[in-house]
Coordinates of C-alpha atoms in Angstrom, one line a residue:
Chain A
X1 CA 18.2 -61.1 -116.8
X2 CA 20.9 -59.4 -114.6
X3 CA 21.1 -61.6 -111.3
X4 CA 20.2 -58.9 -109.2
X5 CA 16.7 -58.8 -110.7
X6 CA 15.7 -62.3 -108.7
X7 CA 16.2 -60.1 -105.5
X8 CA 14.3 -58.0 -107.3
X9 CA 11.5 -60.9 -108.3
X10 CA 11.8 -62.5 -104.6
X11 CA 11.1 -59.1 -102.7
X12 CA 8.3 -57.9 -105.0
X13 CA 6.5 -61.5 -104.1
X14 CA 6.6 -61.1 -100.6
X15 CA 5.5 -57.8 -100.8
X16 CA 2.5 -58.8 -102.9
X17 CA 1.6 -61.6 -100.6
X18 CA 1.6 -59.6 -97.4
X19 CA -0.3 -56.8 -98.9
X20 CA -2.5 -59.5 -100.2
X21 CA -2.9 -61.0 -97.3
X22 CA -3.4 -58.0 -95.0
X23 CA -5.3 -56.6 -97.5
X24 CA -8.5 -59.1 -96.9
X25 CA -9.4 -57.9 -94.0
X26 CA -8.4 -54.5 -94.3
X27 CA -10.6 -53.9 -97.1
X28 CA -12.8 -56.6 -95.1
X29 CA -13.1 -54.2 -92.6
X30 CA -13.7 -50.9 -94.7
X31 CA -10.5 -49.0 -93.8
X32 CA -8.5 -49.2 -97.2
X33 CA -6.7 -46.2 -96.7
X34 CA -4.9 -47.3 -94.0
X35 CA -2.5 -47.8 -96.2
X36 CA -1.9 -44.3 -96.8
X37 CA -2.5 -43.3 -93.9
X38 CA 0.3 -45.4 -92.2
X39 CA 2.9 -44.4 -95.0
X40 CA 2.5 -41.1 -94.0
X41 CA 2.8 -41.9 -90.6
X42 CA 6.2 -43.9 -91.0
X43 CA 7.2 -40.8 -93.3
X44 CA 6.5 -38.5 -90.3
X45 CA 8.4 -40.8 -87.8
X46 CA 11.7 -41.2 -90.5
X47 CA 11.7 -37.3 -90.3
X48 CA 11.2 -36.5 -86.6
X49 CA 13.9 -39.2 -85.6
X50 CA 16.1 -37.5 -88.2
X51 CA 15.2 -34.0 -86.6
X52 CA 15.7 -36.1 -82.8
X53 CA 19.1 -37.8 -83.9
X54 CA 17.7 -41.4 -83.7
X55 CA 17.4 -44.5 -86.1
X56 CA 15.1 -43.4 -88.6
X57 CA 13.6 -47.2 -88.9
X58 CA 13.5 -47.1 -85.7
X59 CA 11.1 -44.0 -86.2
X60 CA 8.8 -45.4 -88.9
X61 CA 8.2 -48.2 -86.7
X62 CA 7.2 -46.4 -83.6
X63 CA 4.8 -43.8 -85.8
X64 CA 3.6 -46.1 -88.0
X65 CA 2.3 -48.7 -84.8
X66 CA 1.0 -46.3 -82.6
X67 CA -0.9 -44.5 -85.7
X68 CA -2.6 -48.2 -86.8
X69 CA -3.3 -49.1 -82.6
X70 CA -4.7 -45.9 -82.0
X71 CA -7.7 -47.3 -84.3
X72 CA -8.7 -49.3 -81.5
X73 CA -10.3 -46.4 -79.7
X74 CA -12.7 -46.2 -82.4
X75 CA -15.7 -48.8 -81.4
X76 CA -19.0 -49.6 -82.4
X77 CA -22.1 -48.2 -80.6
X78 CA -19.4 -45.9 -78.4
X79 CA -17.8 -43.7 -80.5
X80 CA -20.0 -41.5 -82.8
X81 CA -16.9 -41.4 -85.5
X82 CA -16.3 -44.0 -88.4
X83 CA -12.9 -45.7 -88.8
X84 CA -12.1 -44.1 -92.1
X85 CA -13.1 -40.5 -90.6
X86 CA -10.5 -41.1 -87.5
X87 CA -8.4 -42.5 -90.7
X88 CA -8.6 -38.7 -92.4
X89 CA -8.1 -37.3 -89.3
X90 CA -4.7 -39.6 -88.6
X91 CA -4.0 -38.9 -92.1
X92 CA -3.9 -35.1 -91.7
X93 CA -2.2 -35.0 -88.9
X94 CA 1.0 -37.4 -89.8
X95 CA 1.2 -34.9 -93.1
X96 CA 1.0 -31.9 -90.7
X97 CA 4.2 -33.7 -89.1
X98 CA 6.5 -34.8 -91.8
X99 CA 6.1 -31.0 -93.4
X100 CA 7.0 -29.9 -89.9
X101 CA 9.4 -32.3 -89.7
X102 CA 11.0 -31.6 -92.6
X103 CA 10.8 -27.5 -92.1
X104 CA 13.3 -28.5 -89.5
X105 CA 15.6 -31.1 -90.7
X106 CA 19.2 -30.1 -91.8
X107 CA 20.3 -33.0 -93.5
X108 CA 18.8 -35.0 -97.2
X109 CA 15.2 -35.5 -97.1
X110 CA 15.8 -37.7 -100.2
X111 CA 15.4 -41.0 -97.7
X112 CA 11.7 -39.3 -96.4
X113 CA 10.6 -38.4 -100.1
X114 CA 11.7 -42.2 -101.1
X115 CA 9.3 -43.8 -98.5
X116 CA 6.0 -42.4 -100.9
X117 CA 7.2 -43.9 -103.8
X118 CA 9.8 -46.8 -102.5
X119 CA 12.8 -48.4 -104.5
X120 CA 12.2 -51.9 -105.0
X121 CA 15.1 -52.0 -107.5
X122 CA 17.7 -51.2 -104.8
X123 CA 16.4 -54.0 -102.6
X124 CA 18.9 -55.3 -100.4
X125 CA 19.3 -58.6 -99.3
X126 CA 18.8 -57.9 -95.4
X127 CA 15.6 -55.7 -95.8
X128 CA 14.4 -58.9 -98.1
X129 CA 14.9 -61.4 -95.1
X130 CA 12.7 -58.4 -92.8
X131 CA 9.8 -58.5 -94.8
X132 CA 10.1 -62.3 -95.5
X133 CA 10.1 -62.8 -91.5
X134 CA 6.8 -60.2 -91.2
X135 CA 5.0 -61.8 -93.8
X136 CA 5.3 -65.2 -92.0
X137 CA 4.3 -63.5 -88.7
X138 CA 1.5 -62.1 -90.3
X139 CA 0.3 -65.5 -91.8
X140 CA 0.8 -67.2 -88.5
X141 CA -1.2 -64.6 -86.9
X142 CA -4.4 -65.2 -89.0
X143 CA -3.7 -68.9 -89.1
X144 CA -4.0 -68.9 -85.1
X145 CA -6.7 -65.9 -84.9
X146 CA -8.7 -67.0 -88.0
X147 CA -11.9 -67.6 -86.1
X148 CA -12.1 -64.3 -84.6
X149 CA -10.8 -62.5 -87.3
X150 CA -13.7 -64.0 -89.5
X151 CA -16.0 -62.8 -87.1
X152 CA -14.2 -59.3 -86.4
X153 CA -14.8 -58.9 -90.2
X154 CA -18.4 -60.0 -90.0
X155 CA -19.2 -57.4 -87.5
X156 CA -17.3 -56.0 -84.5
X157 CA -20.4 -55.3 -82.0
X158 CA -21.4 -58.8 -82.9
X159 CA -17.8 -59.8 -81.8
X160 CA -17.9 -57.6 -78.9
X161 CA -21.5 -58.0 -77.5
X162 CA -20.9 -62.1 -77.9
X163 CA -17.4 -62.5 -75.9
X164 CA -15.1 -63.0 -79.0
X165 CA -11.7 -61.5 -77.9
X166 CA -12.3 -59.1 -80.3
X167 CA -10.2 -56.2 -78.1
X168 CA -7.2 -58.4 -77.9
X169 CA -7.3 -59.3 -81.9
X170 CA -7.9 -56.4 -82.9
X171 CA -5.5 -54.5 -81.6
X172 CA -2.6 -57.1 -82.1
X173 CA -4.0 -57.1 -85.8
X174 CA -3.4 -53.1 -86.3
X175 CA -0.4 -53.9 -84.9
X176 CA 1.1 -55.8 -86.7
X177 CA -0.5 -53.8 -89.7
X178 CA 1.4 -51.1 -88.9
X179 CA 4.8 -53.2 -88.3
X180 CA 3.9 -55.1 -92.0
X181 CA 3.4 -51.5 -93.7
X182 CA 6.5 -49.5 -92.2
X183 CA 8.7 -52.6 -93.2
X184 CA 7.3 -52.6 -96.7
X185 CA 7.3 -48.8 -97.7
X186 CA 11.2 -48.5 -98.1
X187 CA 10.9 -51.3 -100.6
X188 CA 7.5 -51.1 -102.7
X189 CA 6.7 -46.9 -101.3
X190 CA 2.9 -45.9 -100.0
X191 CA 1.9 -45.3 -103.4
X192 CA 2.4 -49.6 -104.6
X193 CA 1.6 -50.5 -100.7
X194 CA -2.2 -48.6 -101.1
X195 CA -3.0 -50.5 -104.3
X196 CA -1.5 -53.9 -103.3
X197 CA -3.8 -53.7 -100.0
X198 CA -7.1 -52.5 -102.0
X199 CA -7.1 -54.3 -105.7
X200 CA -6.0 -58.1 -105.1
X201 CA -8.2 -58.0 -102.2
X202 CA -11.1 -56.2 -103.6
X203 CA -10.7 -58.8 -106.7
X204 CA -10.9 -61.7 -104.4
X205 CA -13.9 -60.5 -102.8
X206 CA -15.3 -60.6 -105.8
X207 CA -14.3 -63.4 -107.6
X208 CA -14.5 -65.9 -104.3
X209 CA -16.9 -68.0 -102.2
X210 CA -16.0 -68.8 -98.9
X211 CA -13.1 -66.6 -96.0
X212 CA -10.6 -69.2 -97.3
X213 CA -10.6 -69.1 -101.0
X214 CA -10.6 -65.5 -100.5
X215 CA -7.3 -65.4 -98.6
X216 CA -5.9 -67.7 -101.6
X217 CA -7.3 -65.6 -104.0
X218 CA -6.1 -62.4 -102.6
X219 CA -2.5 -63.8 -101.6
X220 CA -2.0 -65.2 -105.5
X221 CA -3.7 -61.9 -107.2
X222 CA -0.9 -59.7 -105.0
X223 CA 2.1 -62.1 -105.9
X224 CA 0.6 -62.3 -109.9
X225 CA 0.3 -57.8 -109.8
X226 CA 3.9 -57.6 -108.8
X227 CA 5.0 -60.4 -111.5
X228 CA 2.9 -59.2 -114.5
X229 CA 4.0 -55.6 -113.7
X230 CA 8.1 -56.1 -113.1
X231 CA 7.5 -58.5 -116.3
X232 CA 6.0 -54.9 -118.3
X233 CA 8.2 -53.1 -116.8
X234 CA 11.2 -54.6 -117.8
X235 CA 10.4 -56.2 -120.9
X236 CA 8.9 -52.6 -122.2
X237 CA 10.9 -50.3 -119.8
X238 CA 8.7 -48.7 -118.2
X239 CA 8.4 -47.6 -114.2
X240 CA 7.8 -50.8 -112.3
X241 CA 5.3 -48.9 -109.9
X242 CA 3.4 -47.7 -112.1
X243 CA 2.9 -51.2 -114.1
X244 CA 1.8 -52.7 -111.0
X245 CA -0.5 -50.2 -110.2
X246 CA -2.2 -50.1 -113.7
X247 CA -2.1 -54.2 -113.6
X248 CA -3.9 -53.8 -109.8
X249 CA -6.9 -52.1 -111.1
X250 CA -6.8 -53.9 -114.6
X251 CA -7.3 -57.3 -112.5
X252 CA -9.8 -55.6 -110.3
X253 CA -11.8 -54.7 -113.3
X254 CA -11.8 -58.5 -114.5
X255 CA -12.7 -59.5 -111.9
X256 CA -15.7 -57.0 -111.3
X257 CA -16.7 -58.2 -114.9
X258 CA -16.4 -62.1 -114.5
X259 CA -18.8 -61.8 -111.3
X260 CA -21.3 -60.1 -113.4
X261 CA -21.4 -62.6 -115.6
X262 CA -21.1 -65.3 -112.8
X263 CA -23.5 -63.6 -110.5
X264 CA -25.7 -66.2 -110.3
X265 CA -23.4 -68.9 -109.0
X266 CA -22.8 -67.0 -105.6
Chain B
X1 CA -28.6 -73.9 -72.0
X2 CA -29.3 -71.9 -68.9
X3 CA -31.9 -69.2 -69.1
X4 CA -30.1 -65.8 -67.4
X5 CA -31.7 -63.6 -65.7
X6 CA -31.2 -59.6 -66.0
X7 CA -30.9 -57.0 -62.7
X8 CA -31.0 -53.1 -64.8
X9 CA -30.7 -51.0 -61.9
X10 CA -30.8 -46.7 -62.3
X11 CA -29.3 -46.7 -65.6
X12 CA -28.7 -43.4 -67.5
X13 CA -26.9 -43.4 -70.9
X14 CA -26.5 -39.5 -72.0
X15 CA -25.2 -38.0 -75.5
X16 CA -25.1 -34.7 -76.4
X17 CA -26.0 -33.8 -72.9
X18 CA -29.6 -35.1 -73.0
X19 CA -30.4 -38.4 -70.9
X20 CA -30.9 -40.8 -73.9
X21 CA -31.8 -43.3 -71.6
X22 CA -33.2 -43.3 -67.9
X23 CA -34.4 -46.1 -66.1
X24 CA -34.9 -47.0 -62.7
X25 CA -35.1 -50.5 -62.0
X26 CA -36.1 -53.5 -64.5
X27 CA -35.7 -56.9 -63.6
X28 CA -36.0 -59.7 -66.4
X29 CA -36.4 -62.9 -64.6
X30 CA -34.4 -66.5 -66.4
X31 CA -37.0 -67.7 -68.7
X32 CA -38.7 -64.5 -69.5
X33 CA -40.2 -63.3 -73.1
X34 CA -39.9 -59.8 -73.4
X35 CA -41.1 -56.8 -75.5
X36 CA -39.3 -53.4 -75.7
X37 CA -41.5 -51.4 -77.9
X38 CA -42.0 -47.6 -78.1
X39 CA -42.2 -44.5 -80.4
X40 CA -38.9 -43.8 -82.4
X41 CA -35.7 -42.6 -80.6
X42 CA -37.6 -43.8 -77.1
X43 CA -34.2 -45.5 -76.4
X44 CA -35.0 -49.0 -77.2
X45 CA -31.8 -49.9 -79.1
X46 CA -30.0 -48.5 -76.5
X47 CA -31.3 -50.6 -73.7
X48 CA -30.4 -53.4 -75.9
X49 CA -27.5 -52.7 -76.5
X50 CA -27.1 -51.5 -72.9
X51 CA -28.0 -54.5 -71.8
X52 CA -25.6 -56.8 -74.3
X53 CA -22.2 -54.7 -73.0
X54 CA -22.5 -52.3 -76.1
X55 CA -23.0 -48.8 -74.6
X56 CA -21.3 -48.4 -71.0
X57 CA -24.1 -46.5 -68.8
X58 CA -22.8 -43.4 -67.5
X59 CA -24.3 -44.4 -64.4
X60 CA -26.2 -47.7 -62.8
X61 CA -25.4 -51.4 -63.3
X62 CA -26.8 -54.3 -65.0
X63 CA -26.4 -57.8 -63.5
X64 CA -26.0 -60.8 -65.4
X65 CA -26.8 -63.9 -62.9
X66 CA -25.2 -61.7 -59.8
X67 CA -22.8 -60.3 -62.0
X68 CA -22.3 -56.5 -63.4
X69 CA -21.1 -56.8 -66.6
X70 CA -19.4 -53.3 -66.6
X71 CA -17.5 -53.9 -63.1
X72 CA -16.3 -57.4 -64.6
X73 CA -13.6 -56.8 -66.7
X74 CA -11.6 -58.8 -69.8
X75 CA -11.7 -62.3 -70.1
X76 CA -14.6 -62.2 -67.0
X77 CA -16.5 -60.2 -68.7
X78 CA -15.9 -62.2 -72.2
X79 CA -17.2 -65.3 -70.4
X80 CA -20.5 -63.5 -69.1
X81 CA -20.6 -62.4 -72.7
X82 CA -20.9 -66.0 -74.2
X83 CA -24.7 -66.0 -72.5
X84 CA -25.7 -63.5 -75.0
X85 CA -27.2 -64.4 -78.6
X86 CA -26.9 -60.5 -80.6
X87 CA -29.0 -60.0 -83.3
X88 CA -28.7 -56.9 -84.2
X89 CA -29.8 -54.6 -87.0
X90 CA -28.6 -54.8 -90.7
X91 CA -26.4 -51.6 -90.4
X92 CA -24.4 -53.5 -88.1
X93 CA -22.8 -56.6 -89.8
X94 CA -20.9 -56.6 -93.4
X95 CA -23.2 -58.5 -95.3
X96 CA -21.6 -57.9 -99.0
X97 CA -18.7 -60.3 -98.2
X98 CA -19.0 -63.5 -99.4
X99 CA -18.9 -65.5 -96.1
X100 CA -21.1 -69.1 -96.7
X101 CA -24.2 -69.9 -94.7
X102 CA -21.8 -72.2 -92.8
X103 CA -19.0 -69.6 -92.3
X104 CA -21.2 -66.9 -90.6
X105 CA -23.4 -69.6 -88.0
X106 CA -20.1 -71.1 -87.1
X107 CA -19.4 -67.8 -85.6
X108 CA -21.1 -68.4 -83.1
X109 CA -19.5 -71.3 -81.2
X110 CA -16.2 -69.4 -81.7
X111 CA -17.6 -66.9 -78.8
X112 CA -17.6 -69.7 -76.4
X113 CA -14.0 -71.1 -78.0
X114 CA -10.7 -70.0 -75.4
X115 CA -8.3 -67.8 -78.3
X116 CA -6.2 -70.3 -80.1
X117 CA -9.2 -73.3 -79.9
X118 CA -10.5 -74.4 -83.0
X119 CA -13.4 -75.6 -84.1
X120 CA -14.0 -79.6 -83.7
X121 CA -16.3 -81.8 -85.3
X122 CA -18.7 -81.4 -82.2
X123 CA -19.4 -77.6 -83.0
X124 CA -19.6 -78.5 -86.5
X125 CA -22.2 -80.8 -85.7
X126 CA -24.1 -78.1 -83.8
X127 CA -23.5 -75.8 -86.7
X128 CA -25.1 -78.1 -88.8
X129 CA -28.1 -79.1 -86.6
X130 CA -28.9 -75.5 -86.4
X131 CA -28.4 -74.5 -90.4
X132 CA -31.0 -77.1 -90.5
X133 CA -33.4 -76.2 -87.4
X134 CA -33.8 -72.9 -89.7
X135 CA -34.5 -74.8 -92.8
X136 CA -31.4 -73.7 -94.8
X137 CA -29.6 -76.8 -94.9
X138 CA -29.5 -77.0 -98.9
X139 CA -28.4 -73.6 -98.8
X140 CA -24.9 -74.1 -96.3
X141 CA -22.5 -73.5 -99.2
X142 CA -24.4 -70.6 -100.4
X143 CA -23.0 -67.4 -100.1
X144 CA -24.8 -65.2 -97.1
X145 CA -24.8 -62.0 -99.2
X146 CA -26.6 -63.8 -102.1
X147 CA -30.0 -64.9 -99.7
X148 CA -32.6 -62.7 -99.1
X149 CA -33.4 -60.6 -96.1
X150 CA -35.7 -62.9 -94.1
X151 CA -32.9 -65.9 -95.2
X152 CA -30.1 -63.6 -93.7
X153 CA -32.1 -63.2 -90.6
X154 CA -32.7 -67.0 -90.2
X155 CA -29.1 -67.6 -90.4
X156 CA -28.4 -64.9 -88.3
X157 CA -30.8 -66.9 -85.7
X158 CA -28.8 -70.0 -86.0
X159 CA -25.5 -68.2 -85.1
X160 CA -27.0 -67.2 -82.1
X161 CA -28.7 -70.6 -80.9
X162 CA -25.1 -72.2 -82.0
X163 CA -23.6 -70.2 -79.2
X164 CA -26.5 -71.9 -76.9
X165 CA -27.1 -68.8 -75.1
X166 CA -28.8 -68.0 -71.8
X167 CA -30.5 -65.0 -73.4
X168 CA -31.5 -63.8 -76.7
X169 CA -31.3 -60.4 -77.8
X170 CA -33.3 -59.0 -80.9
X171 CA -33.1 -55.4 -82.4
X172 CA -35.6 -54.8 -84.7
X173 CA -35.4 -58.8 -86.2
X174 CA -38.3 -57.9 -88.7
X175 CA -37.0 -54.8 -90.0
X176 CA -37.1 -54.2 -93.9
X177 CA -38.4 -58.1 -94.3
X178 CA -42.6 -58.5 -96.3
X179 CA -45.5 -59.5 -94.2
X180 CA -44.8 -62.8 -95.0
X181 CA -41.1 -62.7 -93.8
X182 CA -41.9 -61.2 -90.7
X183 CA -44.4 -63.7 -89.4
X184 CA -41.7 -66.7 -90.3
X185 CA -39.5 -64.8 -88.1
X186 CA -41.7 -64.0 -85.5
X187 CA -42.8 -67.5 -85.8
X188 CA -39.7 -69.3 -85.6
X189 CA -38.4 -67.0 -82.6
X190 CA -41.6 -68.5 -80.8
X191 CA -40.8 -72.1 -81.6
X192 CA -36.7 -71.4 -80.2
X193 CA -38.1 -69.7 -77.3
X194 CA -40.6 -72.8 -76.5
X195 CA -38.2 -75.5 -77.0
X196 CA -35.3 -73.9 -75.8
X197 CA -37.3 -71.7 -72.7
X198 CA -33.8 -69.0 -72.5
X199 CA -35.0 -65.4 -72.0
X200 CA -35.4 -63.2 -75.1
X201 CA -35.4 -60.2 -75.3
X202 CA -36.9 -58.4 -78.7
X203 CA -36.9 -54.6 -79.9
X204 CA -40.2 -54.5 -81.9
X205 CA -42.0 -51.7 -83.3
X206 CA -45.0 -53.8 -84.6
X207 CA -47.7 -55.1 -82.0
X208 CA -48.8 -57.7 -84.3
X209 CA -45.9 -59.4 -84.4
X210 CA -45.3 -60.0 -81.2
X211 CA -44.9 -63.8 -80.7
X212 CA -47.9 -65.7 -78.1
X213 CA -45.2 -66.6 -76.1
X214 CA -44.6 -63.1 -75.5
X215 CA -46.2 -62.2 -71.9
X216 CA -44.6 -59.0 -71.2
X217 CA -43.9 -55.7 -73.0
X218 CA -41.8 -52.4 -72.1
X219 CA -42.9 -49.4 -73.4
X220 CA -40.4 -46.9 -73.0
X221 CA -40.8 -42.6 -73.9
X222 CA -38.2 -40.6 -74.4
X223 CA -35.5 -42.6 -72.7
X224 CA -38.1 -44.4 -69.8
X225 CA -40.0 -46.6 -68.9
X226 CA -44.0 -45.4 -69.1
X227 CA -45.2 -48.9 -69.0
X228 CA -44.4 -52.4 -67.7
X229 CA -46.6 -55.4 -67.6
X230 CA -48.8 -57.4 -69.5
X231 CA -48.6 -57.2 -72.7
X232 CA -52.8 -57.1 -72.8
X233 CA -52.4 -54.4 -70.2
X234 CA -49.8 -52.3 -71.6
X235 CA -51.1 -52.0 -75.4
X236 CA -53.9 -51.0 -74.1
X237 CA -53.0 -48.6 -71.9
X238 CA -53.2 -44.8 -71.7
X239 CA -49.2 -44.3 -71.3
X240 CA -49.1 -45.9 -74.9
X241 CA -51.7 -43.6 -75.9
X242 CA -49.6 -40.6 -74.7
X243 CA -46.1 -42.1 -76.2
X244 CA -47.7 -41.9 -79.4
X245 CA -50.1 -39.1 -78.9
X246 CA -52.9 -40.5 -80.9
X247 CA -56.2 -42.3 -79.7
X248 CA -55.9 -46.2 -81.3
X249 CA -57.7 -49.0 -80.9
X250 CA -56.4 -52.6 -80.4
X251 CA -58.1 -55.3 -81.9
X252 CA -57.4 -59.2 -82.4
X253 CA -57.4 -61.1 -85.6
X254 CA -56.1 -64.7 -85.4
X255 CA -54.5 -64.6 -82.0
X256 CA -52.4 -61.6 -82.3
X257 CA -53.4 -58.1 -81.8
X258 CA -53.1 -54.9 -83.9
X259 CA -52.9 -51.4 -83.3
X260 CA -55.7 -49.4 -85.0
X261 CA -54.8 -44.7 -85.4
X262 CA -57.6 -43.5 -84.8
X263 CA -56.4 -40.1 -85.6
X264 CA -54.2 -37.9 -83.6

């Protein structure tokens, strides 16, 4: 195995994990297409800071924060809209902005295009030690906010109508989201990102007893996807995305099928 | 605990430009057991969740122990919100994730926890002694989406007495439960309330199951109040009468009373 491919190996983990990770209480929460919805948005803000002459990082950061905190003016009992209606609506818009965007841009739109589908392969070793950094930020973050997380997931008018800093949480948690996802899609693309999100920690949900074991589950399912499928994909050459995508939902449907047969031990 | 007593002062609430929700003034004195009944879409939810902090009135106040808890703002308001014990319908919580019995009643002390604060072993101990007060004690480890409804509410219950509130709020606590369900609920809310004497507060559509401890019923009509009193007095009044537009009859059987149609 060509040296390189460890990078390769180390990046794909992290990745897994943080999707994992984030993915409880994203899917937890009923808004799994966040995911796609922010990838768009960091595509939208790469293009426009192309168009505007700025650091196009710089860009998918901006969009891709302000898209996920924006959430937060969808609450419970107030506003007559559900989160993965304002979700669509986010959704249409960033795609109504990166096509503008790019009706405008001069230059390659090769570095937009690459965000939907990433290249994990050309990791470097900088962008490695980014995500590595996030995904600790983001495990410190739940480690310090577990209790109210637990309870944002349980229900947020419960959370509100009790005193739980729910507002506070909440919005640091999109956040954050949004900083986790815009770092990720140059490396894994919105494509991998949506899957890793939904299918480890859809698995776990169903597979587990208890918040904790969940987070454990989910983290290991989201490192194991990206293993198993770099391990197809290189062993039978075949497009790493795609393996880990196919090994996402093949896990998912195990694990659907063990709780059946388990049911009765929940 | 401290019972906390409620000032609701010229509230409106409107949505798609009608007045959901109109009421002059209501005081709920510390200690109180009250009934909010009326016909569907009368605007009882709302008042709850009015009164709880969930629906900011487009006009009026409502004053938590000489506070307004839409003038106090962030962590203020987060403190007043600690009094409150939610119970809320079955729409509003995500009961398919696999939280234990343990998990979801220790949610409650974590309202009254500063951010950062965990859990020590003297909320544990209160999350235990009220897993128990509700009988489930065998069942802590349990998953809450594998109980059954009137379970789920028990649980439910004990999250909110963990949080040793000043008042408890009910929405509809027998809702899609059996007979049998309902009067352990019922039944159990009227032990807490007599041991514990904080002021509850209960959205209930069903006379009958109004605990004995409850002494005073709201009947509000399209968005107001139409009657306010004794709970003798109110059933049988002639405003619920008109809020239902049919002639009934109330009878007693065992202590509690029931609503007979007599036709429309």
């Amino acid at each position: 195995m060509d040296p390189f491919f460890y990078l390769v190996i180390y990046a794909g983990a992290i990745a897994g994990a943080s999707c994992g990770l984030l993915g409880v209480y994203i899917v937890g929460m009923r808004m799994p297409f966040i995911g796609t919805c922010i990838s768009h948005a960091a595509m939208a803000g790469t293009i426009w800071a192309s168009v505007l002459g700025i650091n196009p990082t710089a860009g998918a950061l901006v969009a891709s924060v302000a898209t996920a905190v924006s959430l937060t003016a969808i609450k419970p009992g107030k506003t007559k809209l559900d989160t993965n209606v304002g979700l669509a609506i986010l959704f249409s818009l960033m795609l109504g902005l990166t096509f503008l965007g790019m009706g405008l841009v001069t230059g390659s739109r090769s570095e937009v295009l690459s965000l939907l589908w990433g290249s994990i392969l050309y990791v470097q070793k900088e962008k490695a030690i980014v995500i590595t950094i996030f995904a600790l930020i983001l495990a410190v973050f739940v480690w310090l906010f577990n209790k109210e997380m637990k309870v944002l997931l349980f229900s947020r008018s419960m959370a509100q109508a009790t005193g739980v800093h729910s507002g506070f949480v909440y919005c640091s948690f999109l956040g954050l989201c949004g900083i986790i996802l815009a770092v990720n899609l140059p490396l894994i693309g919105g494509l991998m990102i949506f899957s890793l999100i939904t299918n480890p920690a859809a698995s776990a949900y169903q597979l587990c007893r208890g918040h904790r074991w969940v987070v454990i589950m989910s983290i290991t399912l989201g490192v194991a996807t990206t293993m198993i499928g770099f391990g197809i994909s290189y062993f039978f050459d075949l497009p790493t995305g795609a393996c880990i995508v196919i090994v996402s939902t093949m896990i998912f449907g195990a694990a659907v099928l063990y709780r059946r047969v388990i049911n009765s031990r929940d | 605990m401290k019972a906390v007593s409620l000032k609701i002062s010229q509230v409106q609430v409107a949505a798609g430009g009608r007045k959901i929700l109109d009421v002059g003034e209501l005081n709920i004195g510390s200690g109180e057991f009250i009934a909010i009944t009326g016909t569907n879409g009368a605007g009882k939810s709302t008042l709850m969740k009015v009164c709880c902090g969930l629906i900011k009135p487009n006009q009026g106040s409502v004053v938590f122990n000489d506070i307004d808890i839409y003038k106090a703002t962030g962590w203020r308001q987060s403190n007043l919100r600690k009094h409150i014990g939610y119970i809320p319908q079955s729409a509003e919580y995500n009961a398919e994730l696999p939280f234990t019995v343990s998990e979801v009643v220790a949610m409650g002390p974590t309202a009254s926890k500063p951010l950062l604060r965990r859990l020590n072993s003297n909320d544990r101990e209160t999350i235990d002694y009220w897993i128990g007060q509700v009988g489930l004690s065998d069942r802590k480890k349990q998953t809450f989406r594998s109980l059954s409804g009137g379970q789920q509410q028990k649980v439910l219950i004990a999250r909110a007495m963990a949080t040793e509130p000043g008042v408890l709020m009910f929405d509809e606590p027998c809702s899609n439960l059996d007979f049998n369900w309902k009067y352990q609920i019922t039944e159990m809310i009227d032990k807490l309330y007599q041991t514990n004497k904080m002021t509850v507060l209960m959205v209930c559509h069903e006379i009958n199951l109004l605990p004995q401890s409850c002494n005073r019923v709201i009947l509000l009509h399209d968005g107001k109040v139409v009657a306010d009193g004794d709970k003798e007095k109110v059933i049988n009044s002639q405003a619920i009468r008109d809020a239902y537009q049919c002639e009934m009859e109330t009878v007693k059987i065992g202590g509690r009373d029931y609503i007979i149609n007599k036709g429309i």
